[in-house]
CSV table of C-alpha atoms in Angstrom, one decimal:
chain,number,residue,atom,x,y,z
A,232,ARG,CA,16.8,24.5,-77.8
A,233,THR,CA,19.9,25.4,-75.8
A,234,GLU,CA,17.3,27.6,-73.8
A,235,GLU,CA,14.7,24.7,-73.2
A,236,ARG,CA,18.2,22.6,-71.9
A,237,GLN,CA,18.9,24.8,-69.4
A,238,ARG,CA,15.2,25.6,-68.3
A,239,LEU,CA,14.9,21.6,-68.6
A,240,ALA,CA,18.3,21.7,-66.3
A,241,ARG,CA,17.3,24.4,-63.6
A,242,GLU,CA,13.6,22.5,-63.3
A,243,ARG,CA,14.8,19.3,-63.0
A,244,ARG,CA,17.8,20.8,-60.4
A,245,GLU,CA,14.7,22.3,-58.6
A,246,GLU,CA,13.5,18.8,-57.8
A,247,ARG,CA,16.7,17.2,-56.8
A,248,GLU,CA,16.7,20.1,-54.7
A,249,LYS,CA,13.2,19.9,-53.1
A,250,GLN,CA,13.4,15.6,-52.9
A,251,HIS,CA,16.9,16.4,-51.2
A,252,ALA,CA,15.1,19.1,-48.7
A,253,ALA,CA,12.1,16.4,-48.1
A,254,LYS,CA,14.4,13.4,-47.1
A,255,GLU,CA,16.6,15.5,-44.8
A,256,THR,CA,13.2,17.1,-43.3
A,257,GLN,CA,12.0,13.0,-43.5
A,258,ILE,CA,15.7,12.6,-41.7
A,259,LEU,CA,15.2,15.3,-39.2
A,260,GLU,CA,11.8,14.3,-38.2
A,261,LYS,CA,12.4,10.8,-37.9
A,262,GLU,CA,15.2,11.4,-35.2
A,263,ARG,CA,13.2,14.3,-33.6
A,264,LYS,CA,11.3,11.0,-33.0
A,265,ALA,CA,13.6,8.6,-32.1
A,266,LYS,CA,15.2,11.2,-29.7
A,267,LEU,CA,11.6,11.8,-28.0
A,268,GLN,CA,10.6,8.1,-28.1
A,269,TYR,CA,14.3,7.6,-26.5
A,270,GLU,CA,14.1,10.0,-23.5
A,271,LYS,CA,10.3,9.0,-22.5
A,272,GLN,CA,11.9,5.0,-22.5
A,273,LEU,CA,14.4,6.7,-20.2
A,274,GLU,CA,11.7,8.8,-18.1
A,275,GLU,CA,9.5,5.4,-18.0
A,276,ARG,CA,13.2,3.5,-16.9
A,277,GLN,CA,13.7,5.8,-14.1
A,278,ARG,CA,10.6,5.6,-12.7
A,279,LYS,CA,10.5,2.3,-12.3
A,280,LEU,CA,14.3,2.1,-10.7
A,281,LYS,CA,12.7,4.5,-8.0
A,282,GLU,CA,9.7,2.6,-7.7
A,283,GLN,CA,11.5,-0.5,-7.9
A,284,LYS,CA,14.1,1.3,-4.9
A,285,GLN,CA,10.9,2.8,-2.8
A,286,LYS,CA,9.7,-1.0,-3.2
A,287,GLU,CA,13.3,-2.5,-2.0
A,288,GLU,CA,13.5,-0.1,1.3
A,289,GLN,CA,9.6,-0.6,2.3
A,290,ARG,CA,10.7,-4.3,2.6
A,291,ARG,CA,13.6,-3.8,4.6
A,292,ALA,CA,12.1,-1.6,6.5
A,293,ALA,CA,9.9,-4.6,6.8
A,294,VAL,CA,12.1,-6.6,7.7
A,295,GLU,CA,13.4,-5.0,10.6
A,296,GLU,CA,10.9,-3.9,12.1
A,297,LYS,CA,10.5,-8.0,12.2
A,298,ARG,CA,13.6,-8.6,13.4
A,299,LYS,CA,13.5,-6.2,15.9
A,300,GLN,CA,10.2,-7.7,17.2
A,301,LYS,CA,11.5,-11.3,17.4
A,302,ILE,CA,15.2,-10.1,19.1
A,303,GLU,CA,12.4,-8.4,21.7
A,304,GLU,CA,10.5,-11.9,21.9
A,305,GLU,CA,12.9,-13.6,22.4
A,306,LYS,CA,14.9,-11.5,25.3
A,307,GLU,CA,10.7,-11.0,26.9
A,308,ARG,CA,11.1,-14.9,26.6
A,309,TYR,CA,14.5,-15.1,27.7
A,310,GLU,CA,13.5,-12.3,31.0
A,311,ALA,CA,10.3,-13.9,31.9
A,312,VAL,CA,13.0,-17.8,31.9
A,313,MET,CA,15.5,-16.4,34.0
A,314,HIS,CA,12.6,-14.5,36.2
A,315,ARG,CA,10.8,-18.2,37.2
A,316,THR,CA,14.5,-19.8,37.3
A,317,LEU,CA,15.6,-16.9,39.8
A,318,GLU,CA,12.1,-17.3,41.8
A,319,ARG,CA,12.4,-21.2,41.5
A,320,ASN,CA,15.9,-21.1,43.1
A,321,GLN,CA,14.6,-18.5,46.0
A,322,ARG,CA,11.9,-21.7,47.0
A,323,LEU,CA,15.1,-24.0,46.6
A,324,GLU,CA,16.8,-21.9,49.2
A,325,THR,CA,13.7,-21.1,52.0
A,326,ARG,CA,13.3,-25.0,51.8
A,327,GLN,CA,17.2,-25.8,51.9
A,328,LYS,CA,17.5,-23.5,54.3
A,329,ARG,CA,14.3,-24.9,56.5
A,330,TRP,CA,16.1,-28.7,56.8
A,331,SER,CA,19.8,-27.2,57.3
A,332,TRP,CA,21.4,-26.4,60.4
A,333,GLY,CA,22.9,-23.1,59.2
A,334,GLY,CA,20.1,-20.7,58.7
A,335,SER,CA,16.5,-20.7,58.5
A,336,VAL,CA,14.4,-18.3,56.7
A,337,THR,CA,12.5,-17.3,60.4
A,338,SER,CA,10.3,-14.7,61.7
A,339,ASP,CA,11.1,-13.3,65.6
A,340,SER,CA,9.1,-15.3,67.2
A,341,GLU,CA,10.5,-18.4,65.4
A,342,SER,CA,14.1,-17.0,65.7
A,343,LYS,CA,13.2,-16.4,69.8
A,344,THR,CA,12.7,-20.6,69.8
A,345,ALA,CA,15.6,-21.0,67.3
A,346,SER,CA,17.7,-18.8,70.0
A,347,LYS,CA,16.3,-21.4,73.0
A,348,ARG,CA,17.7,-24.5,70.5
A,349,SER,CA,20.8,-23.3,70.5
A,350,THR,CA,21.4,-22.9,73.8
A,351,SER,CA,20.1,-26.5,74.5
A,352,THR,CA,23.0,-28.1,72.6
A,353,ALA,CA,23.6,-31.2,75.4
A,354,ASN,CA,19.6,-32.3,74.6
A,355,LEU,CA,20.4,-32.0,70.7
A,356,LYS,CA,23.2,-34.1,70.8
A,357,GLN,CA,21.6,-36.6,73.1
A,358,THR,CA,18.9,-35.5,70.2
A,359,GLU,CA,21.1,-37.1,67.7
A,360,ALA,CA,22.4,-39.8,69.4
A,361,VAL,CA,19.0,-41.3,69.9
A,362,VAL,CA,18.4,-40.6,66.4
A,363,ASN,CA,22.0,-42.2,65.5
A,364,LYS,CA,21.0,-45.2,68.0
A,365,ARG,CA,17.1,-45.5,66.0
A,366,LEU,CA,18.7,-45.2,62.7
A,367,SER,CA,21.5,-47.6,62.3
A,368,SER,CA,19.1,-50.6,64.7
A,369,SER,CA,16.5,-50.0,61.7
A,370,ALA,CA,19.6,-50.1,59.2
A,371,ALA,CA,21.0,-53.2,60.1
A,372,LEU,CA,17.7,-54.7,60.8
A,373,LEU,CA,17.2,-53.8,56.9
A,374,ASN,CA,20.5,-55.2,56.1
A,375,ALA,CA,19.7,-58.7,58.1
A,376,SER,CA,16.6,-60.0,56.4
A,377,ASP,CA,18.0,-58.3,52.6
A,378,ARG,CA,21.2,-60.2,53.2
A,379,THR,CA,20.1,-63.9,51.8
A,380,ARG,CA,17.8,-62.1,49.1
A,381,ARG,CA,20.9,-60.0,48.1
A,382,SER,CA,23.3,-63.1,48.3
A,383,GLN,CA,21.0,-64.6,45.4
A,384,LEU,CA,22.0,-60.9,43.5
A,385,SER,CA,24.3,-60.5,41.4
A,386,PRO,CA,27.5,-58.0,42.8
A,387,LEU,CA,26.6,-55.1,40.3
A,388,ASP,CA,22.7,-55.3,41.9
A,389,SER,CA,23.3,-56.0,45.1
A,390,SER,CA,25.3,-52.5,45.2
A,391,VAL,CA,22.8,-51.1,43.6
A,392,ILE,CA,19.8,-51.8,46.0
A,393,SER,CA,22.5,-51.4,49.1
A,394,ARG,CA,22.9,-47.8,47.7
A,395,LEU,CA,19.1,-47.9,47.7
A,396,LEU,CA,18.9,-48.8,50.7
A,397,ALA,CA,21.3,-46.9,52.5
A,398,PRO,CA,20.1,-43.2,53.8
A,399,THR,CA,20.9,-40.1,52.7
A,400,GLN,CA,22.3,-37.0,54.0
A,401,ALA,CA,19.2,-35.4,53.2
A,402,SER,CA,16.5,-38.3,55.0
A,403,LEU,CA,19.2,-38.1,58.1
A,404,ALA,CA,18.7,-34.2,58.5
A,405,ARG,CA,15.5,-34.7,58.8
A,406,SER,CA,14.9,-37.0,60.8
A,407,LYS,CA,17.3,-35.0,63.2
A,408,SER,CA,15.6,-32.3,62.7
A,409,ALA,CA,12.0,-33.9,63.5
A,410,ALA,CA,13.4,-34.9,66.2
A,411,THR,CA,14.7,-31.4,67.7
A,412,LEU,CA,11.2,-30.3,67.1
A,413,SER,CA,9.5,-32.9,69.1
A,414,ALA,CA,12.4,-32.7,71.9
A,415,ASP,CA,11.5,-29.4,72.0
């Protein structure tokens, strides 16, 4: 009987060891699978991060390109505006030079006639006196006929009207220039 007990005890022990070994292999298999799963998830996460980084870099590059293009367009627009402004200023300067006594944009034939004009200052003074006389007489006529109308207006309105009726320096210069040209 003792041998029987010992045999049964041995068999139970061997059975427990087999179960324990089976449990350990199951645990090891689960750990291995979990490790593989974790590594797979880690690789997937890294791949997604890499893709996200690439998309972000592409987006940044596109934004930068768009910004450079916008700056370039604004620069071109600014240069065009500056070019138009310079052209307009040059046109205005040539117009002003045409009507001013200081200087003019002239060709050789015009410069000869200009030198003839500058030598005859006496004629110029006579013409200037005639123009001034005509302007003052026409202004006196205007003032006399408008005085009656202006007496009925408020002081503010009458001052505005008198300023509008007074000849400007530009109109006087044009009249003098026209008189000079007609006198030649």
